[in-house]
mmCIF file of C-alpha atoms in Angstrom:
data_model
loop_
_atom_site.group_PDB
_atom_site.id
_atom_site.type_symbol
_atom_site.label_atom_id
_atom_site.label_comp_id
_atom_site.label_asym_id
_atom_site.label_seq_id
_atom_site.Cartn_x
_atom_site.Cartn_y
_atom_site.Cartn_z
ATOM 1 C CA MET A 1494 154.132 -303.022 63.328
ATOM 2 C CA PRO A 1495 157.374 -301.504 62.310
ATOM 3 C CA VAL A 1496 158.173 -297.975 63.590
ATOM 4 C CA ALA A 1497 158.802 -296.531 60.093
ATOM 5 C CA ARG A 1498 155.288 -297.521 58.962
ATOM 6 C CA LEU A 1499 153.748 -295.914 62.024
ATOM 7 C CA LEU A 1500 155.587 -292.630 61.373
ATOM 8 C CA GLY A 1501 154.563 -292.632 57.717
ATOM 9 C CA GLY A 1502 150.950 -293.204 58.597
ATOM 10 C CA ALA A 1503 150.993 -290.407 61.126
ATOM 11 C CA ALA A 1504 152.450 -287.977 58.620
ATOM 12 C CA MET A 1505 149.762 -288.875 56.102
ATOM 13 C CA CYS A 1506 147.018 -288.369 58.623
ATOM 14 C CA LEU A 1507 148.420 -284.976 59.580
ATOM 15 C CA ALA A 1508 148.511 -283.865 55.947
ATOM 16 C CA MET A 1509 144.940 -284.975 55.417
ATOM 17 C CA LEU A 1510 143.831 -283.212 58.558
ATOM 18 C CA LEU A 1511 145.446 -279.897 57.484
ATOM 19 C CA SER A 1512 143.912 -280.197 54.053
ATOM 20 C CA ALA A 1513 140.517 -280.787 55.517
ATOM 21 C CA CYS A 1514 140.734 -277.745 57.758
ATOM 22 C CA GLY A 1515 141.453 -275.475 54.770
ATOM 23 C CA THR A 1516 144.332 -273.621 56.364
ATOM 24 C CA PRO A 1517 145.718 -271.182 53.700
ATOM 25 C CA VAL A 1518 149.342 -271.294 52.892
ATOM 26 C CA PRO A 1519 150.829 -267.820 53.505
ATOM 27 C CA THR A 1520 152.189 -266.040 50.417
ATOM 28 C CA PRO A 1521 155.381 -264.015 50.658
ATOM 29 C CA SER A 1522 155.142 -260.142 50.572
ATOM 30 C CA PRO A 1523 156.312 -258.506 47.299
ATOM 31 C CA LEU A 1524 159.771 -257.033 47.345
ATOM 32 C CA PRO A 1525 159.904 -253.192 47.454
ATOM 33 C CA SER A 1526 160.599 -251.524 44.137
ATOM 34 C CA ILE A 1527 164.057 -250.035 43.730
ATOM 35 C CA ALA A 1528 164.477 -246.646 41.959
ATOM 36 C CA PRO A 1529 166.740 -246.763 38.916
ATOM 37 C CA ALA A 1530 170.232 -245.453 39.438
ATOM 38 C CA PRO A 1531 170.750 -241.791 38.309
ATOM 39 C CA SER A 1532 172.414 -241.182 34.992
ATOM 40 C CA PRO A 1533 176.094 -240.391 35.273
ATOM 41 C CA LEU A 1534 177.081 -236.701 35.020
ATOM 42 C CA PRO A 1535 178.683 -235.624 31.740
ATOM 43 C CA THR A 1536 182.407 -235.589 31.872
ATOM 44 C CA GLU A 1537 182.721 -232.796 29.261
ATOM 45 C CA VAL A 1538 181.663 -229.159 29.822
ATOM 46 C CA PRO A 1539 180.166 -227.353 26.806
ATOM 47 C CA ASP A 1540 182.084 -224.398 25.476
ATOM 48 C CA THR A 1541 179.078 -222.077 25.451
ATOM 49 C CA PHE A 1542 175.879 -221.701 27.420
ATOM 50 C CA ASP A 1543 172.535 -220.219 26.424
ATOM 51 C CA ILE A 1544 172.174 -217.252 28.752
ATOM 52 C CA PRO A 1545 168.660 -215.706 28.818
ATOM 53 C CA SER A 1546 168.471 -212.016 28.029
ATOM 54 C CA PHE A 1547 167.721 -209.671 30.958
ATOM 55 C CA THR A 1548 165.388 -206.744 30.607
ATOM 56 C CA PRO A 1549 165.271 -204.263 33.519
ATOM 57 C CA GLU A 1550 161.863 -203.675 35.025
ATOM 58 C CA THR A 1551 162.123 -199.914 34.661
ATOM 59 C CA ASP A 1552 163.896 -197.691 32.182
ATOM 60 C CA PRO A 1553 166.750 -195.528 33.465
ATOM 61 C CA PRO A 1554 165.553 -192.116 34.567
ATOM 62 C CA GLU A 1555 165.761 -189.323 32.051
ATOM 63 C CA PRO A 1556 168.124 -186.489 32.929
ATOM 64 C CA SER A 1557 166.316 -183.582 34.549
ATOM 65 C CA ASP A 1558 166.237 -180.209 32.821
ATOM 66 C CA THR A 1559 166.739 -178.571 36.199
ATOM 67 C CA ASP A 1560 170.021 -180.286 37.041
ATOM 68 C CA THR A 1561 172.549 -177.628 37.973
ATOM 69 C CA GLY A 1562 176.315 -177.522 37.935
ATOM 70 C CA SER A 1563 178.843 -180.309 38.277
ATOM 71 C CA PRO A 1564 178.237 -183.420 40.417
ATOM 72 C CA GLY A 1565 179.193 -182.701 44.001
ATOM 73 C CA THR A 1566 178.909 -178.906 43.698
ATOM 74 C CA PRO A 1567 176.356 -177.639 46.232
ATOM 75 C CA ALA A 1568 173.453 -175.520 45.066
ATOM 76 C CA CYS A 1569 173.775 -171.827 45.771
ATOM 77 C CA ALA A 1570 171.932 -170.605 48.851
ATOM 78 C CA VAL A 1571 170.014 -167.384 48.377
ATOM 79 C CA ASP A 1572 171.740 -165.711 51.323
ATOM 80 C CA ALA A 1573 175.125 -166.425 49.662
ATOM 81 C CA LEU A 1574 174.179 -164.587 46.442
ATOM 82 C CA LYS A 1575 174.017 -160.912 45.515
ATOM 83 C CA ALA A 1576 172.313 -159.611 42.397
ATOM 84 C CA SER A 1577 172.115 -156.086 41.013
ATOM 85 C CA ARG A 1578 171.154 -154.543 37.710
ATOM 86 C CA GLY A 1579 172.214 -151.673 35.490
ATOM 87 C CA ILE A 1580 170.206 -149.151 33.526
ATOM 88 C CA THR A 1581 167.067 -149.936 31.538
ATOM 89 C CA GLU A 1582 167.482 -149.761 27.784
ATOM 90 C CA VAL A 1583 164.816 -149.480 25.076
ATOM 91 C CA ASP A 1584 165.235 -152.186 22.431
ATOM 92 C CA GLY A 1585 162.426 -151.750 19.907
ATOM 93 C CA ASP A 1586 159.215 -152.525 21.804
ATOM 94 C CA ASP A 1587 161.092 -154.317 24.589
ATOM 95 C CA ARG A 1588 162.910 -153.200 27.709
ATOM 96 C CA THR A 1589 166.251 -154.794 28.593
ATOM 97 C CA THR A 1590 168.668 -154.598 31.491
ATOM 98 C CA GLU A 1591 171.827 -156.388 32.587
ATOM 99 C CA VAL A 1592 171.635 -158.370 35.830
ATOM 100 C CA VAL A 1593 174.925 -159.125 37.589
ATOM 101 C CA LEU A 1594 175.199 -162.055 39.996
ATOM 102 C CA VAL A 1595 178.004 -162.818 42.479
ATOM 103 C CA ALA A 1596 178.304 -165.822 44.817
ATOM 104 C CA ALA A 1597 180.226 -165.832 48.074
ATOM 105 C CA ASP A 1598 181.654 -169.320 47.427
ATOM 106 C CA THR A 1599 181.687 -171.829 44.600
ATOM 107 C CA CYS A 1600 178.178 -173.203 44.097
ATOM 108 C CA SER A 1601 175.800 -174.175 41.295
ATOM 109 C CA ILE A 1602 172.708 -172.562 39.790
ATOM 110 C CA ASP A 1603 170.519 -173.044 36.726
ATOM 111 C CA ALA A 1604 172.297 -171.991 33.557
ATOM 112 C CA TYR A 1605 169.342 -169.725 32.695
ATOM 113 C CA PRO A 1606 167.636 -167.699 35.422
ATOM 114 C CA THR A 1607 164.058 -168.386 36.425
ATOM 115 C CA LEU A 1608 162.649 -164.859 36.556
ATOM 116 C CA LEU A 1609 159.687 -163.030 38.039
ATOM 117 C CA LEU A 1610 158.583 -159.434 38.552
ATOM 118 C CA GLN A 1611 157.372 -158.364 41.980
ATOM 119 C CA ASP A 1612 155.529 -155.090 42.581
ATOM 120 C CA ALA A 1613 155.828 -152.727 45.550
ATOM 121 C CA ASP A 1614 153.162 -154.712 47.439
ATOM 122 C CA SER A 1615 155.199 -157.951 47.081
ATOM 123 C CA ASN A 1616 152.740 -159.322 44.531
ATOM 124 C CA ILE A 1617 154.159 -161.396 41.676
ATOM 125 C CA VAL A 1618 152.832 -159.762 38.514
ATOM 126 C CA VAL A 1619 154.867 -161.701 35.915
ATOM 127 C CA ALA A 1620 156.614 -165.096 36.111
ATOM 128 C CA ALA A 1621 158.547 -167.009 33.475
ATOM 129 C CA ASN A 1622 160.296 -170.356 33.106
ATOM 130 C CA PRO A 1623 164.019 -170.481 32.331
ATOM 131 C CA ALA A 1624 164.883 -170.028 28.658
ATOM 132 C CA GLY A 1625 166.937 -173.229 28.541
ATOM 133 C CA PRO A 1626 168.169 -176.300 30.472
ATOM 134 C CA GLY A 1627 171.413 -177.117 32.231
ATOM 135 C CA GLY A 1628 173.417 -175.630 35.039
ATOM 136 C CA ILE A 1629 176.576 -173.693 35.777
ATOM 137 C CA ASP A 1630 179.102 -173.545 38.605
ATOM 138 C CA LEU A 1631 179.661 -170.059 39.967
ATOM 139 C CA VAL A 1632 183.165 -169.310 41.222
ATOM 140 C CA GLY A 1633 183.089 -167.414 44.476
ATOM 141 C CA GLY A 1634 183.706 -163.682 44.047
ATOM 142 C CA VAL A 1635 183.415 -163.773 40.227
ATOM 143 C CA ALA A 1636 180.673 -161.696 38.588
ATOM 144 C CA TYR A 1637 178.262 -163.332 36.122
ATOM 145 C CA SER A 1638 175.736 -161.510 33.977
ATOM 146 C CA SER A 1639 172.464 -162.181 32.182
ATOM 147 C CA GLU A 1640 170.527 -159.869 29.863
ATOM 148 C CA VAL A 1641 166.899 -159.658 30.984
ATOM 149 C CA ARG A 1642 164.246 -158.732 28.439
ATOM 150 C CA LEU A 1643 160.623 -157.669 29.019
ATOM 151 C CA GLY A 1644 158.008 -157.147 26.310
ATOM 152 C CA ASN A 1645 154.312 -157.204 25.428
ATOM 153 C CA TRP A 1646 152.914 -155.529 28.533
ATOM 154 C CA CYS A 1647 149.116 -155.772 28.321
ATOM 155 C CA LEU A 1648 148.487 -155.837 32.069
ATOM 156 C CA ASP A 1649 147.280 -153.057 34.318
ATOM 157 C CA GLU A 1650 149.755 -150.508 35.607
ATOM 158 C CA PRO A 1651 151.710 -152.104 38.491
ATOM 159 C CA SER A 1652 152.510 -150.485 41.801
ATOM 160 C CA TYR A 1653 156.063 -149.154 41.592
ATOM 161 C CA PRO A 1654 158.860 -149.883 42.095
ATOM 162 C CA VAL A 1655 158.849 -153.257 40.320
ATOM 163 C CA SER A 1656 161.714 -155.599 41.215
ATOM 164 C CA ILE A 1657 163.256 -158.473 39.274
ATOM 165 C CA GLY A 1658 163.326 -161.715 41.236
ATOM 166 C CA ILE A 1659 165.449 -164.805 40.562
ATOM 167 C CA LEU A 1660 163.921 -168.050 41.760
ATOM 168 C CA GLN A 1661 166.527 -170.320 43.392
ATOM 169 C CA GLY A 1662 165.026 -173.510 44.767
ATOM 170 C CA ILE A 1663 161.967 -172.404 46.726
ATOM 171 C CA GLN A 1664 163.369 -168.986 47.585
ATOM 172 C CA THR A 1665 163.539 -165.756 45.623
ATOM 173 C CA LEU A 1666 166.577 -163.526 45.282
ATOM 174 C CA LEU A 1667 165.520 -159.919 44.633
ATOM 175 C CA VAL A 1668 167.731 -157.911 42.307
ATOM 176 C CA THR A 1669 168.711 -154.509 43.683
ATOM 177 C CA GLY A 1670 168.354 -151.423 41.525
ATOM 178 C CA ASP A 1671 165.716 -149.073 40.159
ATOM 179 C CA SER A 1672 162.265 -150.193 39.077
ATOM 180 C CA PHE A 1673 162.096 -152.508 36.068
ATOM 181 C CA PRO A 1674 160.174 -151.483 34.089
ATOM 182 C CA GLU A 1675 160.450 -147.874 35.106
ATOM 183 C CA GLU A 1676 157.330 -145.937 35.960
ATOM 184 C CA GLY A 1677 155.675 -144.544 32.824
ATOM 185 C CA ASP A 1678 157.903 -146.636 30.517
ATOM 186 C CA LEU A 1679 156.048 -149.904 30.063
ATOM 187 C CA PRO A 1680 156.695 -152.006 26.946
ATOM 188 C CA ALA A 1681 154.098 -151.837 24.185
ATOM 189 C CA CYS A 1682 151.149 -154.222 24.181
ATOM 190 C CA LEU A 1683 151.520 -156.155 20.941
ATOM 191 C CA HIS A 1684 149.298 -159.190 21.603
ATOM 192 C CA GLU A 1685 146.400 -158.578 23.989
ATOM 193 C CA ASP A 1686 145.651 -162.294 24.380
ATOM 194 C CA ALA A 1687 149.228 -163.119 25.407
ATOM 195 C CA ASP A 1688 151.143 -162.738 28.667
ATOM 196 C CA PRO A 1689 154.138 -160.434 29.013
ATOM 197 C CA VAL A 1690 157.383 -161.884 27.667
ATOM 198 C CA LEU A 1691 160.084 -162.126 30.343
ATOM 199 C CA SER A 1692 163.353 -163.946 29.659
ATOM 200 C CA GLY A 1693 167.025 -163.970 30.583
ATOM 201 C CA THR A 1694 170.082 -165.164 28.693
ATOM 202 C CA ALA A 1695 172.378 -167.832 30.142
ATOM 203 C CA TRP A 1696 174.694 -166.734 32.929
ATOM 204 C CA SER A 1697 178.241 -166.034 31.731
ATOM 205 C CA PRO A 1698 181.329 -164.542 33.391
ATOM 206 C CA LYS A 1699 181.212 -160.782 33.079
ATOM 207 C CA PRO A 1700 184.128 -159.400 31.030
#
């Protein structure tokens, strides 16, 4: 038998044998997916951009009514101030007096004094808020004055002498001079349900 026929028969037998055994033919694995290429960047830059508006989380602080003097000017220390007063004058039903204030060096205070009256036993019998806002720089050695007015005294008779006090920070500067009001010369009681009226004009350089 020729050799070619023998080889052909063997190949056929091998194919039949593999088919009979049911050997699966392996399938190729799928190719991995490839992400699309990114879009090219624009070559032109727009003239304008939409910028979102910005709103601060908190509103700016309101200016304080107790701010004093110019920025950088130190507040006046009580031990660097001297205050005295003149005579007591009768102005209708009120009592008035001029208070003179002098600072040792340039410093700042409230434009309007924060006043109180202190009796002989160091008790505060009357207290009042300043009549206005703002501040002023005192020039060292220059005298400044404020007119102090007291009215509507419906309280009991105080223990004399009564002193005027100027509140500066947390300390009190006592004004030297005679009692204000003077003993036996209290202002008239005009409104029994109201407190005494105590006020001072803004500090200004004394002429």
